[in-house]
Amino acid sequence: MAIPRKHLLLLLQVISFSVLVSAELISVLNTNSAPSNNRHSNDYCAMYDICGQRGDGKVLNCPYGSPSVKPGDLFSAKIQSLCPTITGNVCCTEKQFDTLRSQVQQAVPFLVGCPACLRNFLNLFCELSCSPNQSLFINVTSIAEVSGNLTVDAIDYHVTDAFGEGLYESCKEVKFGTMNTRAINFVGGGAQNFKEWFAFIGQKAPPGFPGSPYAINFKSTSPELSAMAPMNVSAYSCGDESLGCSCGDCPSSPACSSPEPLPPPQEQDSCSFRIGPLKVRCIELSMALLYIVLVSCFFGWAAFTRTRDRTQHDESLVHLLEGDGLNSELKKSTLGVKGKRHAHLSPVQRYMATFYKTYGSWIARNPSLVLFTSVVVVLALSVGLLHFKVETRPEKLWVGPASKAAEEKKFFDSHLSPFYRIEQLILATVPDPKTGRAPSIVTEENILLLFDIQEKVDQIRGNYSGAEVPLTDICLKPLGEDCATQSILQYFKMDVGNYDEYGGTEHAEYCFQHYTSSELCLSAFQAPVDPSAVLGGFSGSNYSEATAFVVTYPVNNIVGDSSNANARAIAWEKSFIQLAKEELLSMVQSNNLTLSFSSESSIEEELKRESTADVITIAVSYLVMFVYISVTLGDAPQFYTFFISSKVLLGLSGVVLVLLSVLGSVGFFSALGVKSTLIIMEVIPFLVLAVGVDNMCILVRAVKRQPRDISLEDRISYALVEVGPSITLASLSEVLAFAVGAFVPMPACRIFSMFAALAILLDFFLQITAFVALIVFDCKRAADNRIDCFPCVKVSSSSQESIEGGSEPGFLERYMKEVHAPVLGVWVVKMVVVAVFLAFALASIALSPRLETGLEQKIVLPRDSYLQDYFDSLAEYLRVGPPLYFVVKDYNYSLESRHTNLLCSISQCNSNSLLNEISRASQTPETSYIAKPAASWLDDFLVWLSPEAFGCCRKFTNGSYCPPDDQPPCCAADEDICSLDGICSDCTTCFRHSDLVRDRPSTAQFREKLPWFLNALPSADCAKGGHGAYTNSVDLKGYETGVIHASEFRTYHTPLNTQGDYVNSLRAAREFSSRVSNLLKIEIFPYSVFYIFFEQYLNIWTVALTNLAIAIGAIFVVCLLITSSAWSSAIIVLVLVMILADLMGVMVVLGIQLNAVSVVNLIMSIGIAVEFCVHISHAFLMSNGNREQRAREALGTMGASVFSGITLTKLVGVMVLCFARSEIFVVYYFQMYLALVIIGFLHGLVFLPVILSLVGPPQIHLDTEEEEQRREEASSSLLN
């Protein structure tokens, strides 16, 4: 069972940057010599040409002013392609421009999705590098000597606030899809305004670090008495129609303000209102008002009926005295003339009575044959145990194969890629006992401890078939040979040697804020590491206050594992858990920290361990029930006859029959190929024993009640006639109730119900065959004075009368007749009973909507499981939600199709496209449960193709793919500085604007370039490469036809902490996908790793109420067929509904959730509750007299059997379960069954007799002789 919160961390999708663009861009281009007079005028340059370069290869401009230069036609065309605002003369050489172009291309992939932002950004650096009026806003403030040449060391760049504000506003919301974050985090250091952005850009970078080789001081005003004027090129708005951005990148765009509206989600708020400070639900007020009305009507009816009955009773007696004469009635009464009773039975009742009378006689004559035959039949069914198998995989236990989530998971795994396996460690600080607050975990001591732990993890070697399995063989490696481990240690490249070199904890805290913009903060696998994925227990973005380290090891997961890769991973996981238990736990605790841990296979392994965790508890439960059965089946104990009157051997035989029925059921289904479950092996024997004991007690007591002066054959026959129909009715009702549970979609519960239904049916079969035969043998043993358990030993017959005696009523029978029944017959007591039980029923109905859905995964595990602490840690520390994928089926990428613009979110995409709608939904995470916009392979692919991203999609002269200049073969892996004159110097961009249609590729272009994109490695020159980030996001099988059958767009859910959060997030995602699918006419579905376990809760109420209604309806039909009394059947159903309602109310009070386990329990409770009602109701129906007399007779006849054989038996067995180690036993079997026994007992032995005495069905019609007898008795009572 498992429900997996374990997949709560999505590995940040990998992109590899060797340099981050922002600050690097400014290193570019500045040239020109400044004259000695620092001239500032039009057509004059402040810097021109390149006079040197630093040791890290960054070029340095000449600090000399000079007139601007007219470029050649080819050079001018090149400048216009990048800097359209610059015309005429320029202040840069062609070499400077090429440097500008090569370095600007690093920023293009981040910003090209919003053309207005990109144009503003390029204008900032085009004006700085090549503007003919450069000297008007550039002032060289510091120079330095490099290799004998003077070079620029610092400048002032005067830019108007209007341009700076326009630039920032156009770029602040632009998304970088691969990382699901803002692009300004990469190119602007996460700036919150344009001044912060300019300050980030202007920093002088140390040698070897990305950034500008000289300082740039941005200023918004010019010096007084100076000819200088700030640069004020027009800034484009992101909502500009000519350079329009997507709605995701520019929410303020007019085109996004009123898109075609997406239908709003359906409101599901329950009706409620306030009475003062008290919030009251409508259903609660309704039930309160209904209770007042019903109680008032009942009391009024009761008062009227009582008065009427008294009057009619007096008149009836007077009529009898006047009409028939006192003497004749007295005479007949004195003479004892009584008419023989003959009930007019229904055909079904008559047939059952005849059958049981004949059958009882026959079985009494042939007990050996019956016992042998019945046992052989069950043993034959048990042969199927040779094919017995146990299912322990959670997804097979708790998810129906035909469920929508199962189908979606199968589609996702087969077309895209299964979610990786998760191994996780969570280290946390211990709260201060005085303040209750936990200190920060980000300290030098704790980080070094984590390095020690990592070293031990690296040394783990799993053992698979004699071969060693290290982590590096199984871990996820999106790029290169480094594992994609998510840990704070990645800020030090997973190398303890870098800790001091990088600056220790200060470097870690720096990376918390600059993980996307600093190359030193990149992981060993060359991807940014989000601090929210490796830290826990912080609020907002206060990462330094984190109280937990979260270390995640993603491991490859294979579907249809033919290479045994998963088996190798499981072997490593076992060694990982062993290391955590034996070494890591003590290491961490010695440093006053806590450690929780888990692996992908942990839940399944713990479930297997659970199968043996409660063996002793269950065995003790069976033993206690067996002892109770042996005692209760025997006669009233008398020391000198106890060894004969006891029923130990009979009780033991009955227990064996119960076990045989379970074995027969399991064997039958095993032969059909149905796998068993651990719950079946642990619960069904107990359940069937609890149910079977009832019939044992009822049968034995019925035999005891027969006169001693008749033959054994008649005693058995009359006993079966007396209780056989009610046993049959109760057993068939239970079988039907359990069988209805087979319609529950969850496999574990469906299989449980099937096994239980057949086991109870076989138990009923053995009860009326083998057990009755055993009763015959036991009666013969007692009659022959043979010792119980040792029937071969015979004693003297001096005490035979007392031994055989069974007619003397026991304590319970006397209590029921002399105390219980008379008390319930008091009129005031009846009124109180009805009022109280009605109040509880209506209160429970009012509480039932508060019943929460879900199944806490901690409950299904042993109480001492290490996963208990792990799940607590997940809820307390995690600050990132599970991954969420929106899967698109059959995306038609042909140029004629509108699908591309209906999905993408960059320029020219529809404002109500899928990705734009996801972005809007992420702005209301409290209802959508979507944390951020989705990473889009389609957006990044279109950007990668774009002519503006000239460093991305490139080709050699022969038409083959050419990688960016900073990747092999363009740049050798061991080169620190990549030359632009290598073998890739002739590479050109894949397309010019004229090659595209409205900036979209043709069908053939899309088909050809998509594999290039998915295989392109991301780098500084082109961060949009799809390899690693989108390798498994697109299914390329059959894509040549123009249709991509499966692709995904990934984002995150918000952190989910409760079962309700999981259910609501699934519901919200499905509703969102359904609405978008209907709007766009494209098939889209959401997928997350936990959906498969929580889908059942979307309609659990419908499933529960439907199955409960079917079960109750089936029981009504059975009761009606057997009793032929709709009145009696309706009363039974009424009591069952009240028991069910009260049980649901108790579930709310105890905090028991509604799930497949509790639904099956509710369905079973109907079958079990039938026993509390059927026997009393049937006895009432067959009794004679008025309702009061018949209710007393029913309690006297069957009350003791119901109490001792049903209530106490179940109570004794259930009480032992409270000591179970598994929480699921305590909650769903001890608490629910205990509540059921108590509620069933109260309704069956208190409420039902009162209702029957008030409005019970009429007695079966009697012959004239009995009518005369009634008149005799009435007149006699009057005389007396």
PDB file of N, CA and C in Angstrom, residues 320 329 332-333 336-341 1184 1262-1276:
ATOM      1  N   LEU A 320     -65.457  -9.503  25.922  1.00  0.00           N
ATOM      2  CA  LEU A 320     -65.259 -10.919  26.169  1.00  0.00           C
ATOM      3  C   LEU A 320     -66.115 -11.409  27.339  1.00  0.00           C
ATOM      4  N   GLU A 329     -65.401 -19.247  29.969  1.00  0.00           N
ATOM      5  CA  GLU A 329     -63.991 -18.949  29.754  1.00  0.00           C
ATOM      6  C   GLU A 329     -63.158 -19.458  30.922  1.00  0.00           C
ATOM      7  N   LYS A 332     -62.872 -23.259  30.660  1.00  0.00           N
ATOM      8  CA  LYS A 332     -61.900 -23.719  29.681  1.00  0.00           C
ATOM      9  C   LYS A 332     -60.469 -23.469  30.149  1.00  0.00           C
ATOM     10  N   SER A 333     -60.316 -22.338  30.780  1.00  0.00           N
ATOM     11  CA  SER A 333     -58.974 -22.008  31.264  1.00  0.00           C
ATOM     12  C   SER A 333     -58.570 -22.964  32.367  1.00  0.00           C
ATOM     13  N   GLY A 336     -57.654 -26.297  31.134  1.00  0.00           N
ATOM     14  CA  GLY A 336     -56.412 -26.315  30.369  1.00  0.00           C
ATOM     15  C   GLY A 336     -56.608 -26.634  28.926  1.00  0.00           C
ATOM     16  N   VAL A 337     -57.757 -26.361  28.374  1.00  0.00           N
ATOM     17  CA  VAL A 337     -57.987 -26.626  26.964  1.00  0.00           C
ATOM     18  C   VAL A 337     -57.299 -25.549  26.145  1.00  0.00           C
ATOM     19  N   LYS A 338     -56.326 -25.941  25.381  1.00  0.00           N
ATOM     20  CA  LYS A 338     -55.564 -24.991  24.561  1.00  0.00           C
ATOM     21  C   LYS A 338     -55.526 -25.471  23.140  1.00  0.00           C
ATOM     22  N   GLY A 339     -55.688 -24.555  22.238  1.00  0.00           N
ATOM     23  CA  GLY A 339     -55.588 -24.911  20.831  1.00  0.00           C
ATOM     24  C   GLY A 339     -54.148 -25.035  20.405  1.00  0.00           C
ATOM     25  N   LYS A 340     -53.894 -25.932  19.540  1.00  0.00           N
ATOM     26  CA  LYS A 340     -52.553 -26.138  19.024  1.00  0.00           C
ATOM     27  C   LYS A 340     -52.191 -25.025  18.057  1.00  0.00           C
ATOM     28  N   ARG A 341     -50.935 -24.505  18.164  1.00  0.00           N
ATOM     29  CA  ARG A 341     -50.512 -23.395  17.330  1.00  0.00           C
ATOM     30  C   ARG A 341     -50.069 -23.893  15.954  1.00  0.00           C
ATOM     31  N   ASN A1184     -45.643 -15.372  19.270  1.00  0.00           N
ATOM     32  CA  ASN A1184     -47.072 -15.114  19.379  1.00  0.00           C
ATOM     33  C   ASN A1184     -47.351 -14.093  20.475  1.00  0.00           C
ATOM     34  N   LEU A1262     -52.826 -16.984  12.804  1.00  0.00           N
ATOM     35  CA  LEU A1262     -53.017 -18.221  13.548  1.00  0.00           C
ATOM     36  C   LEU A1262     -54.404 -18.789  13.290  1.00  0.00           C
ATOM     37  N   ASP A1263     -54.528 -20.093  13.543  1.00  0.00           N
ATOM     38  CA  ASP A1263     -55.805 -20.765  13.343  1.00  0.00           C
ATOM     39  C   ASP A1263     -56.793 -20.363  14.432  1.00  0.00           C
ATOM     40  N   THR A1264     -58.076 -20.793  14.239  1.00  0.00           N
ATOM     41  CA  THR A1264     -59.158 -20.415  15.139  1.00  0.00           C
ATOM     42  C   THR A1264     -58.921 -20.906  16.554  1.00  0.00           C
ATOM     43  N   GLU A1265     -58.342 -22.095  16.696  1.00  0.00           N
ATOM     44  CA  GLU A1265     -58.080 -22.635  18.030  1.00  0.00           C
ATOM     45  C   GLU A1265     -57.212 -21.671  18.836  1.00  0.00           C
ATOM     46  N   GLU A1266     -56.254 -21.085  18.188  1.00  0.00           N
ATOM     47  CA  GLU A1266     -55.378 -20.166  18.923  1.00  0.00           C
ATOM     48  C   GLU A1266     -56.105 -18.878  19.244  1.00  0.00           C
ATOM     49  N   GLU A1267     -56.961 -18.415  18.330  1.00  0.00           N
ATOM     50  CA  GLU A1267     -57.745 -17.216  18.646  1.00  0.00           C
ATOM     51  C   GLU A1267     -58.572 -17.448  19.912  1.00  0.00           C
ATOM     52  N   GLU A1268     -59.181 -18.648  20.011  1.00  0.00           N
ATOM     53  CA  GLU A1268     -59.964 -18.955  21.200  1.00  0.00           C
ATOM     54  C   GLU A1268     -59.077 -18.944  22.444  1.00  0.00           C
ATOM     55  N   GLN A1269     -57.889 -19.483  22.317  1.00  0.00           N
ATOM     56  CA  GLN A1269     -56.976 -19.512  23.456  1.00  0.00           C
ATOM     57  C   GLN A1269     -56.666 -18.097  23.930  1.00  0.00           C
ATOM     58  N   ARG A1270     -56.433 -17.171  22.953  1.00  0.00           N
ATOM     59  CA  ARG A1270     -56.138 -15.787  23.324  1.00  0.00           C
ATOM     60  C   ARG A1270     -57.291 -15.183  24.138  1.00  0.00           C
ATOM     61  N   ARG A1271     -58.520 -15.496  23.726  1.00  0.00           N
ATOM     62  CA  ARG A1271     -59.655 -14.943  24.462  1.00  0.00           C
ATOM     63  C   ARG A1271     -59.719 -15.535  25.866  1.00  0.00           C
ATOM     64  N   GLU A1272     -59.397 -16.866  25.968  1.00  0.00           N
ATOM     65  CA  GLU A1272     -59.376 -17.487  27.290  1.00  0.00           C
ATOM     66  C   GLU A1272     -58.376 -16.787  28.203  1.00  0.00           C
ATOM     67  N   GLU A1273     -57.168 -16.555  27.650  1.00  0.00           N
ATOM     68  CA  GLU A1273     -56.114 -15.950  28.461  1.00  0.00           C
ATOM     69  C   GLU A1273     -56.487 -14.533  28.876  1.00  0.00           C
ATOM     70  N   ALA A1274     -57.168 -13.818  27.961  1.00  0.00           N
ATOM     71  CA  ALA A1274     -57.551 -12.443  28.288  1.00  0.00           C
ATOM     72  C   ALA A1274     -58.565 -12.422  29.427  1.00  0.00           C
ATOM     73  N   SER A1275     -59.568 -13.317  29.360  1.00  0.00           N
ATOM     74  CA  SER A1275     -60.577 -13.315  30.417  1.00  0.00           C
ATOM     75  C   SER A1275     -59.976 -13.752  31.739  1.00  0.00           C
ATOM     76  N   SER A1276     -59.069 -14.707  31.687  1.00  0.00           N
ATOM     77  CA  SER A1276     -58.432 -15.168  32.921  1.00  0.00           C
ATOM     78  C   SER A1276     -57.637 -14.052  33.576  1.00  0.00           C
TER      79      SER A1276
END
